[in-house]
Amino acid sequence: MSTLKADVDAAVEILGFNPKSTKEIHFEVEMTPYMAQYILTNHNKANRRFVKSQQNAIRKSIHDYGWLFDGDSCAFSTDGNLTEFQHRLQEIADGNVTLKVWIATGVKPDTFVQTAPPKNRTKWDAVYK
């Protein structure tokens, strides 16, 4: 068996889906701490650097309000690399929680640098909303 086939088989067995896909789809999974750590170890090869302050902000939000569904997806590029959600996955793994998570596959690898990011939220946005 080739290494590539073994990697795909392992991903499908552990995650229930193949992160390396050209299919542009969304679906929901029950993300376990084991799955989160597997993704971080095996599919987080082309992401931004991990920022501890971002994880701390997520941890504080969870402490204050619990895990809130915000509609964001754990996204994978067509080459199987994580493009969004690394800090939340780390918090799932560290916090030993299982959560429903939206998965997106088929993300083009260059979209991170080619699309405009969401507008930063400010306290004034909350006031005027």
PDB file of C-alpha atoms in Angstrom:
ATOM      1  CA  MET A   1       0.000   0.000   0.000  1.00  0.00           C
ATOM      2  CA  SER A   2       1.368   3.424  -0.898  1.00  0.00           C
ATOM      3  CA  THR A   3       2.061   5.987   1.811  1.00  0.00           C
ATOM      4  CA  LEU A   4      -0.482   8.360   0.258  1.00  0.00           C
ATOM      5  CA  LYS A   5      -3.225   5.712   0.324  1.00  0.00           C
ATOM      6  CA  ALA A   6      -2.320   4.832   3.915  1.00  0.00           C
ATOM      7  CA  ASP A   7      -2.550   8.541   4.889  1.00  0.00           C
ATOM      8  CA  VAL A   8      -5.970   8.872   3.231  1.00  0.00           C
ATOM      9  CA  ASP A   9      -7.184   5.644   4.834  1.00  0.00           C
ATOM     10  CA  ALA A  10      -6.010   6.827   8.273  1.00  0.00           C
ATOM     11  CA  ALA A  11      -7.695  10.206   7.849  1.00  0.00           C
ATOM     12  CA  VAL A  12     -10.981   8.621   6.785  1.00  0.00           C
ATOM     13  CA  GLU A  13     -10.845   6.086   9.616  1.00  0.00           C
ATOM     14  CA  ILE A  14     -10.056   8.698  12.293  1.00  0.00           C
ATOM     15  CA  LEU A  15     -12.038  11.675  10.984  1.00  0.00           C
ATOM     16  CA  GLY A  16     -14.790  10.025   8.979  1.00  0.00           C
ATOM     17  CA  PHE A  17     -13.873  12.098   5.912  1.00  0.00           C
ATOM     18  CA  ASN A  18     -10.921  12.839   3.651  1.00  0.00           C
ATOM     19  CA  PRO A  19      -9.626  16.391   4.235  1.00  0.00           C
ATOM     20  CA  LYS A  20      -7.836  16.282   0.882  1.00  0.00           C
ATOM     21  CA  SER A  21     -10.726  16.820  -1.491  1.00  0.00           C
ATOM     22  CA  THR A  22     -11.641  18.971  -4.463  1.00  0.00           C
ATOM     23  CA  LYS A  23     -15.331  18.758  -3.502  1.00  0.00           C
ATOM     24  CA  GLU A  24     -16.519  22.138  -2.219  1.00  0.00           C
ATOM     25  CA  ILE A  25     -18.856  20.958   0.525  1.00  0.00           C
ATOM     26  CA  HIS A  26     -19.893  21.649   4.135  1.00  0.00           C
ATOM     27  CA  PHE A  27     -20.963  19.025   6.631  1.00  0.00           C
ATOM     28  CA  GLU A  28     -21.107  18.552  10.378  1.00  0.00           C
ATOM     29  CA  VAL A  29     -19.012  16.192  12.497  1.00  0.00           C
ATOM     30  CA  GLU A  30     -18.732  15.407  16.194  1.00  0.00           C
ATOM     31  CA  MET A  31     -15.168  16.645  16.738  1.00  0.00           C
ATOM     32  CA  THR A  32     -13.430  14.705  19.493  1.00  0.00           C
ATOM     33  CA  PRO A  33     -10.185  15.761  21.184  1.00  0.00           C
ATOM     34  CA  TYR A  34      -8.432  12.878  19.397  1.00  0.00           C
ATOM     35  CA  MET A  35      -9.703  14.051  16.000  1.00  0.00           C
ATOM     36  CA  ALA A  36      -8.688  17.662  16.758  1.00  0.00           C
ATOM     37  CA  GLN A  37      -5.166  16.604  17.703  1.00  0.00           C
ATOM     38  CA  TYR A  38      -4.924  14.356  14.633  1.00  0.00           C
ATOM     39  CA  ILE A  39      -5.808  17.305  12.389  1.00  0.00           C
ATOM     40  CA  LEU A  40      -3.314  19.601  14.123  1.00  0.00           C
ATOM     41  CA  THR A  41      -0.546  17.003  13.833  1.00  0.00           C
ATOM     42  CA  ASN A  42      -1.214  15.792  10.295  1.00  0.00           C
ATOM     43  CA  HIS A  43      -3.121  18.499   8.412  1.00  0.00           C
ATOM     44  CA  ASN A  44      -1.777  21.806   9.733  1.00  0.00           C
ATOM     45  CA  LYS A  45       1.287  22.074   7.482  1.00  0.00           C
ATOM     46  CA  ALA A  46       0.587  25.367   5.666  1.00  0.00           C
ATOM     47  CA  ASN A  47      -1.178  27.521   8.247  1.00  0.00           C
ATOM     48  CA  ARG A  48      -0.234  30.737   9.984  1.00  0.00           C
ATOM     49  CA  ARG A  49       1.936  30.356  13.047  1.00  0.00           C
ATOM     50  CA  PHE A  50       0.111  29.411  16.215  1.00  0.00           C
ATOM     51  CA  VAL A  51      -0.466  32.442  18.477  1.00  0.00           C
ATOM     52  CA  LYS A  52      -0.881  31.672  22.169  1.00  0.00           C
ATOM     53  CA  SER A  53      -2.706  34.961  22.811  1.00  0.00           C
ATOM     54  CA  GLN A  54      -5.398  33.921  20.295  1.00  0.00           C
ATOM     55  CA  GLN A  55      -5.879  30.610  22.078  1.00  0.00           C
ATOM     56  CA  ASN A  56      -6.063  32.490  25.399  1.00  0.00           C
ATOM     57  CA  ALA A  57      -8.762  34.764  23.957  1.00  0.00           C
ATOM     58  CA  ILE A  58     -10.738  31.726  22.814  1.00  0.00           C
ATOM     59  CA  ARG A  59     -10.283  30.058  26.207  1.00  0.00           C
ATOM     60  CA  LYS A  60     -11.547  33.206  27.981  1.00  0.00           C
ATOM     61  CA  SER A  61     -14.570  33.398  25.695  1.00  0.00           C
ATOM     62  CA  ILE A  62     -15.370  29.742  26.396  1.00  0.00           C
ATOM     63  CA  HIS A  63     -14.956  30.332  30.138  1.00  0.00           C
ATOM     64  CA  ASP A  64     -17.243  33.393  30.042  1.00  0.00           C
ATOM     65  CA  TYR A  65     -19.932  32.190  27.610  1.00  0.00           C
ATOM     66  CA  GLY A  66     -19.350  28.506  26.832  1.00  0.00           C
ATOM     67  CA  TRP A  67     -18.789  27.141  23.349  1.00  0.00           C
ATOM     68  CA  LEU A  68     -20.996  29.306  21.133  1.00  0.00           C
ATOM     69  CA  PHE A  69     -21.986  28.307  17.632  1.00  0.00           C
ATOM     70  CA  ASP A  70     -20.851  31.150  15.380  1.00  0.00           C
ATOM     71  CA  GLY A  71     -21.179  29.384  12.044  1.00  0.00           C
ATOM     72  CA  ASP A  72     -17.436  29.258  11.340  1.00  0.00           C
ATOM     73  CA  SER A  73     -16.073  26.139   9.667  1.00  0.00           C
ATOM     74  CA  CYS A  74     -13.007  24.026  10.147  1.00  0.00           C
ATOM     75  CA  ALA A  75     -11.730  24.431   6.591  1.00  0.00           C
ATOM     76  CA  PHE A  76      -9.369  22.269   4.523  1.00  0.00           C
ATOM     77  CA  SER A  77      -7.652  23.184   1.289  1.00  0.00           C
ATOM     78  CA  THR A  78      -7.732  20.879  -1.712  1.00  0.00           C
ATOM     79  CA  ASP A  79      -4.289  19.608  -0.670  1.00  0.00           C
ATOM     80  CA  GLY A  80      -5.685  18.537   2.716  1.00  0.00           C
ATOM     81  CA  ASN A  81      -4.219  21.307   4.862  1.00  0.00           C
ATOM     82  CA  LEU A  82      -6.174  23.178   7.518  1.00  0.00           C
ATOM     83  CA  THR A  83      -6.863  26.801   6.533  1.00  0.00           C
ATOM     84  CA  GLU A  84      -9.063  27.917   9.445  1.00  0.00           C
ATOM     85  CA  PHE A  85      -9.800  26.711  13.009  1.00  0.00           C
ATOM     86  CA  GLN A  86      -6.360  25.737  14.357  1.00  0.00           C
ATOM     87  CA  HIS A  87      -6.733  27.614  17.671  1.00  0.00           C
ATOM     88  CA  ARG A  88     -10.212  26.219  18.291  1.00  0.00           C
ATOM     89  CA  LEU A  89      -9.006  22.715  17.490  1.00  0.00           C
ATOM     90  CA  GLN A  90      -6.210  23.158  20.008  1.00  0.00           C
ATOM     91  CA  GLU A  91      -8.761  24.236  22.605  1.00  0.00           C
ATOM     92  CA  ILE A  92     -10.922  21.190  21.822  1.00  0.00           C
ATOM     93  CA  ALA A  93      -7.887  18.959  22.296  1.00  0.00           C
ATOM     94  CA  ASP A  94      -6.659  20.742  25.447  1.00  0.00           C
ATOM     95  CA  GLY A  95     -10.132  21.059  26.964  1.00  0.00           C
ATOM     96  CA  ASN A  96     -10.978  17.415  26.272  1.00  0.00           C
ATOM     97  CA  VAL A  97     -14.401  18.301  24.840  1.00  0.00           C
ATOM     98  CA  THR A  98     -16.415  16.894  21.956  1.00  0.00           C
ATOM     99  CA  LEU A  99     -18.356  19.401  19.883  1.00  0.00           C
ATOM    100  CA  LYS A 100     -20.386  19.629  16.707  1.00  0.00           C
ATOM    101  CA  VAL A 101     -18.158  21.365  14.156  1.00  0.00           C
ATOM    102  CA  TRP A 102     -18.842  22.380  10.567  1.00  0.00           C
ATOM    103  CA  ILE A 103     -16.244  21.091   8.113  1.00  0.00           C
ATOM    104  CA  ALA A 104     -15.525  22.680   4.740  1.00  0.00           C
ATOM    105  CA  THR A 105     -13.471  20.891   2.104  1.00  0.00           C
ATOM    106  CA  GLY A 106     -12.302  21.924  -1.332  1.00  0.00           C
ATOM    107  CA  VAL A 107     -10.934  25.337  -0.313  1.00  0.00           C
ATOM    108  CA  LYS A 108      -8.476  26.643  -2.902  1.00  0.00           C
ATOM    109  CA  PRO A 109      -5.011  26.958  -1.274  1.00  0.00           C
ATOM    110  CA  ASP A 110      -4.457  30.590  -2.343  1.00  0.00           C
ATOM    111  CA  THR A 111      -7.768  31.985  -1.077  1.00  0.00           C
ATOM    112  CA  PHE A 112      -6.152  32.977   2.233  1.00  0.00           C
ATOM    113  CA  VAL A 113      -4.063  35.647   0.491  1.00  0.00           C
ATOM    114  CA  GLN A 114      -6.498  36.434  -2.322  1.00  0.00           C
ATOM    115  CA  THR A 115      -9.667  37.224  -0.367  1.00  0.00           C
ATOM    116  CA  ALA A 116     -10.304  40.158   1.944  1.00  0.00           C
ATOM    117  CA  PRO A 117     -10.447  39.156   5.618  1.00  0.00           C
ATOM    118  CA  PRO A 118     -13.572  39.824   7.686  1.00  0.00           C
ATOM    119  CA  LYS A 119     -13.756  43.281   9.246  1.00  0.00           C
ATOM    120  CA  ASN A 120     -12.359  43.379  12.790  1.00  0.00           C
ATOM    121  CA  ARG A 121     -15.042  43.733  15.438  1.00  0.00           C
ATOM    122  CA  THR A 122     -14.916  46.739  17.742  1.00  0.00           C
ATOM    123  CA  LYS A 123     -16.916  47.798  20.794  1.00  0.00           C
ATOM    124  CA  TRP A 124     -18.540  50.439  18.581  1.00  0.00           C
ATOM    125  CA  ASP A 125     -19.805  47.748  16.236  1.00  0.00           C
ATOM    126  CA  ALA A 126     -21.702  46.236  19.187  1.00  0.00           C
ATOM    127  CA  VAL A 127     -23.121  49.617  20.169  1.00  0.00           C
ATOM    128  CA  TYR A 128     -24.387  50.406  16.664  1.00  0.00           C
ATOM    129  CA  LYS A 129     -25.576  46.916  15.798  1.00  0.00           C
TER     130      LYS A 129
END
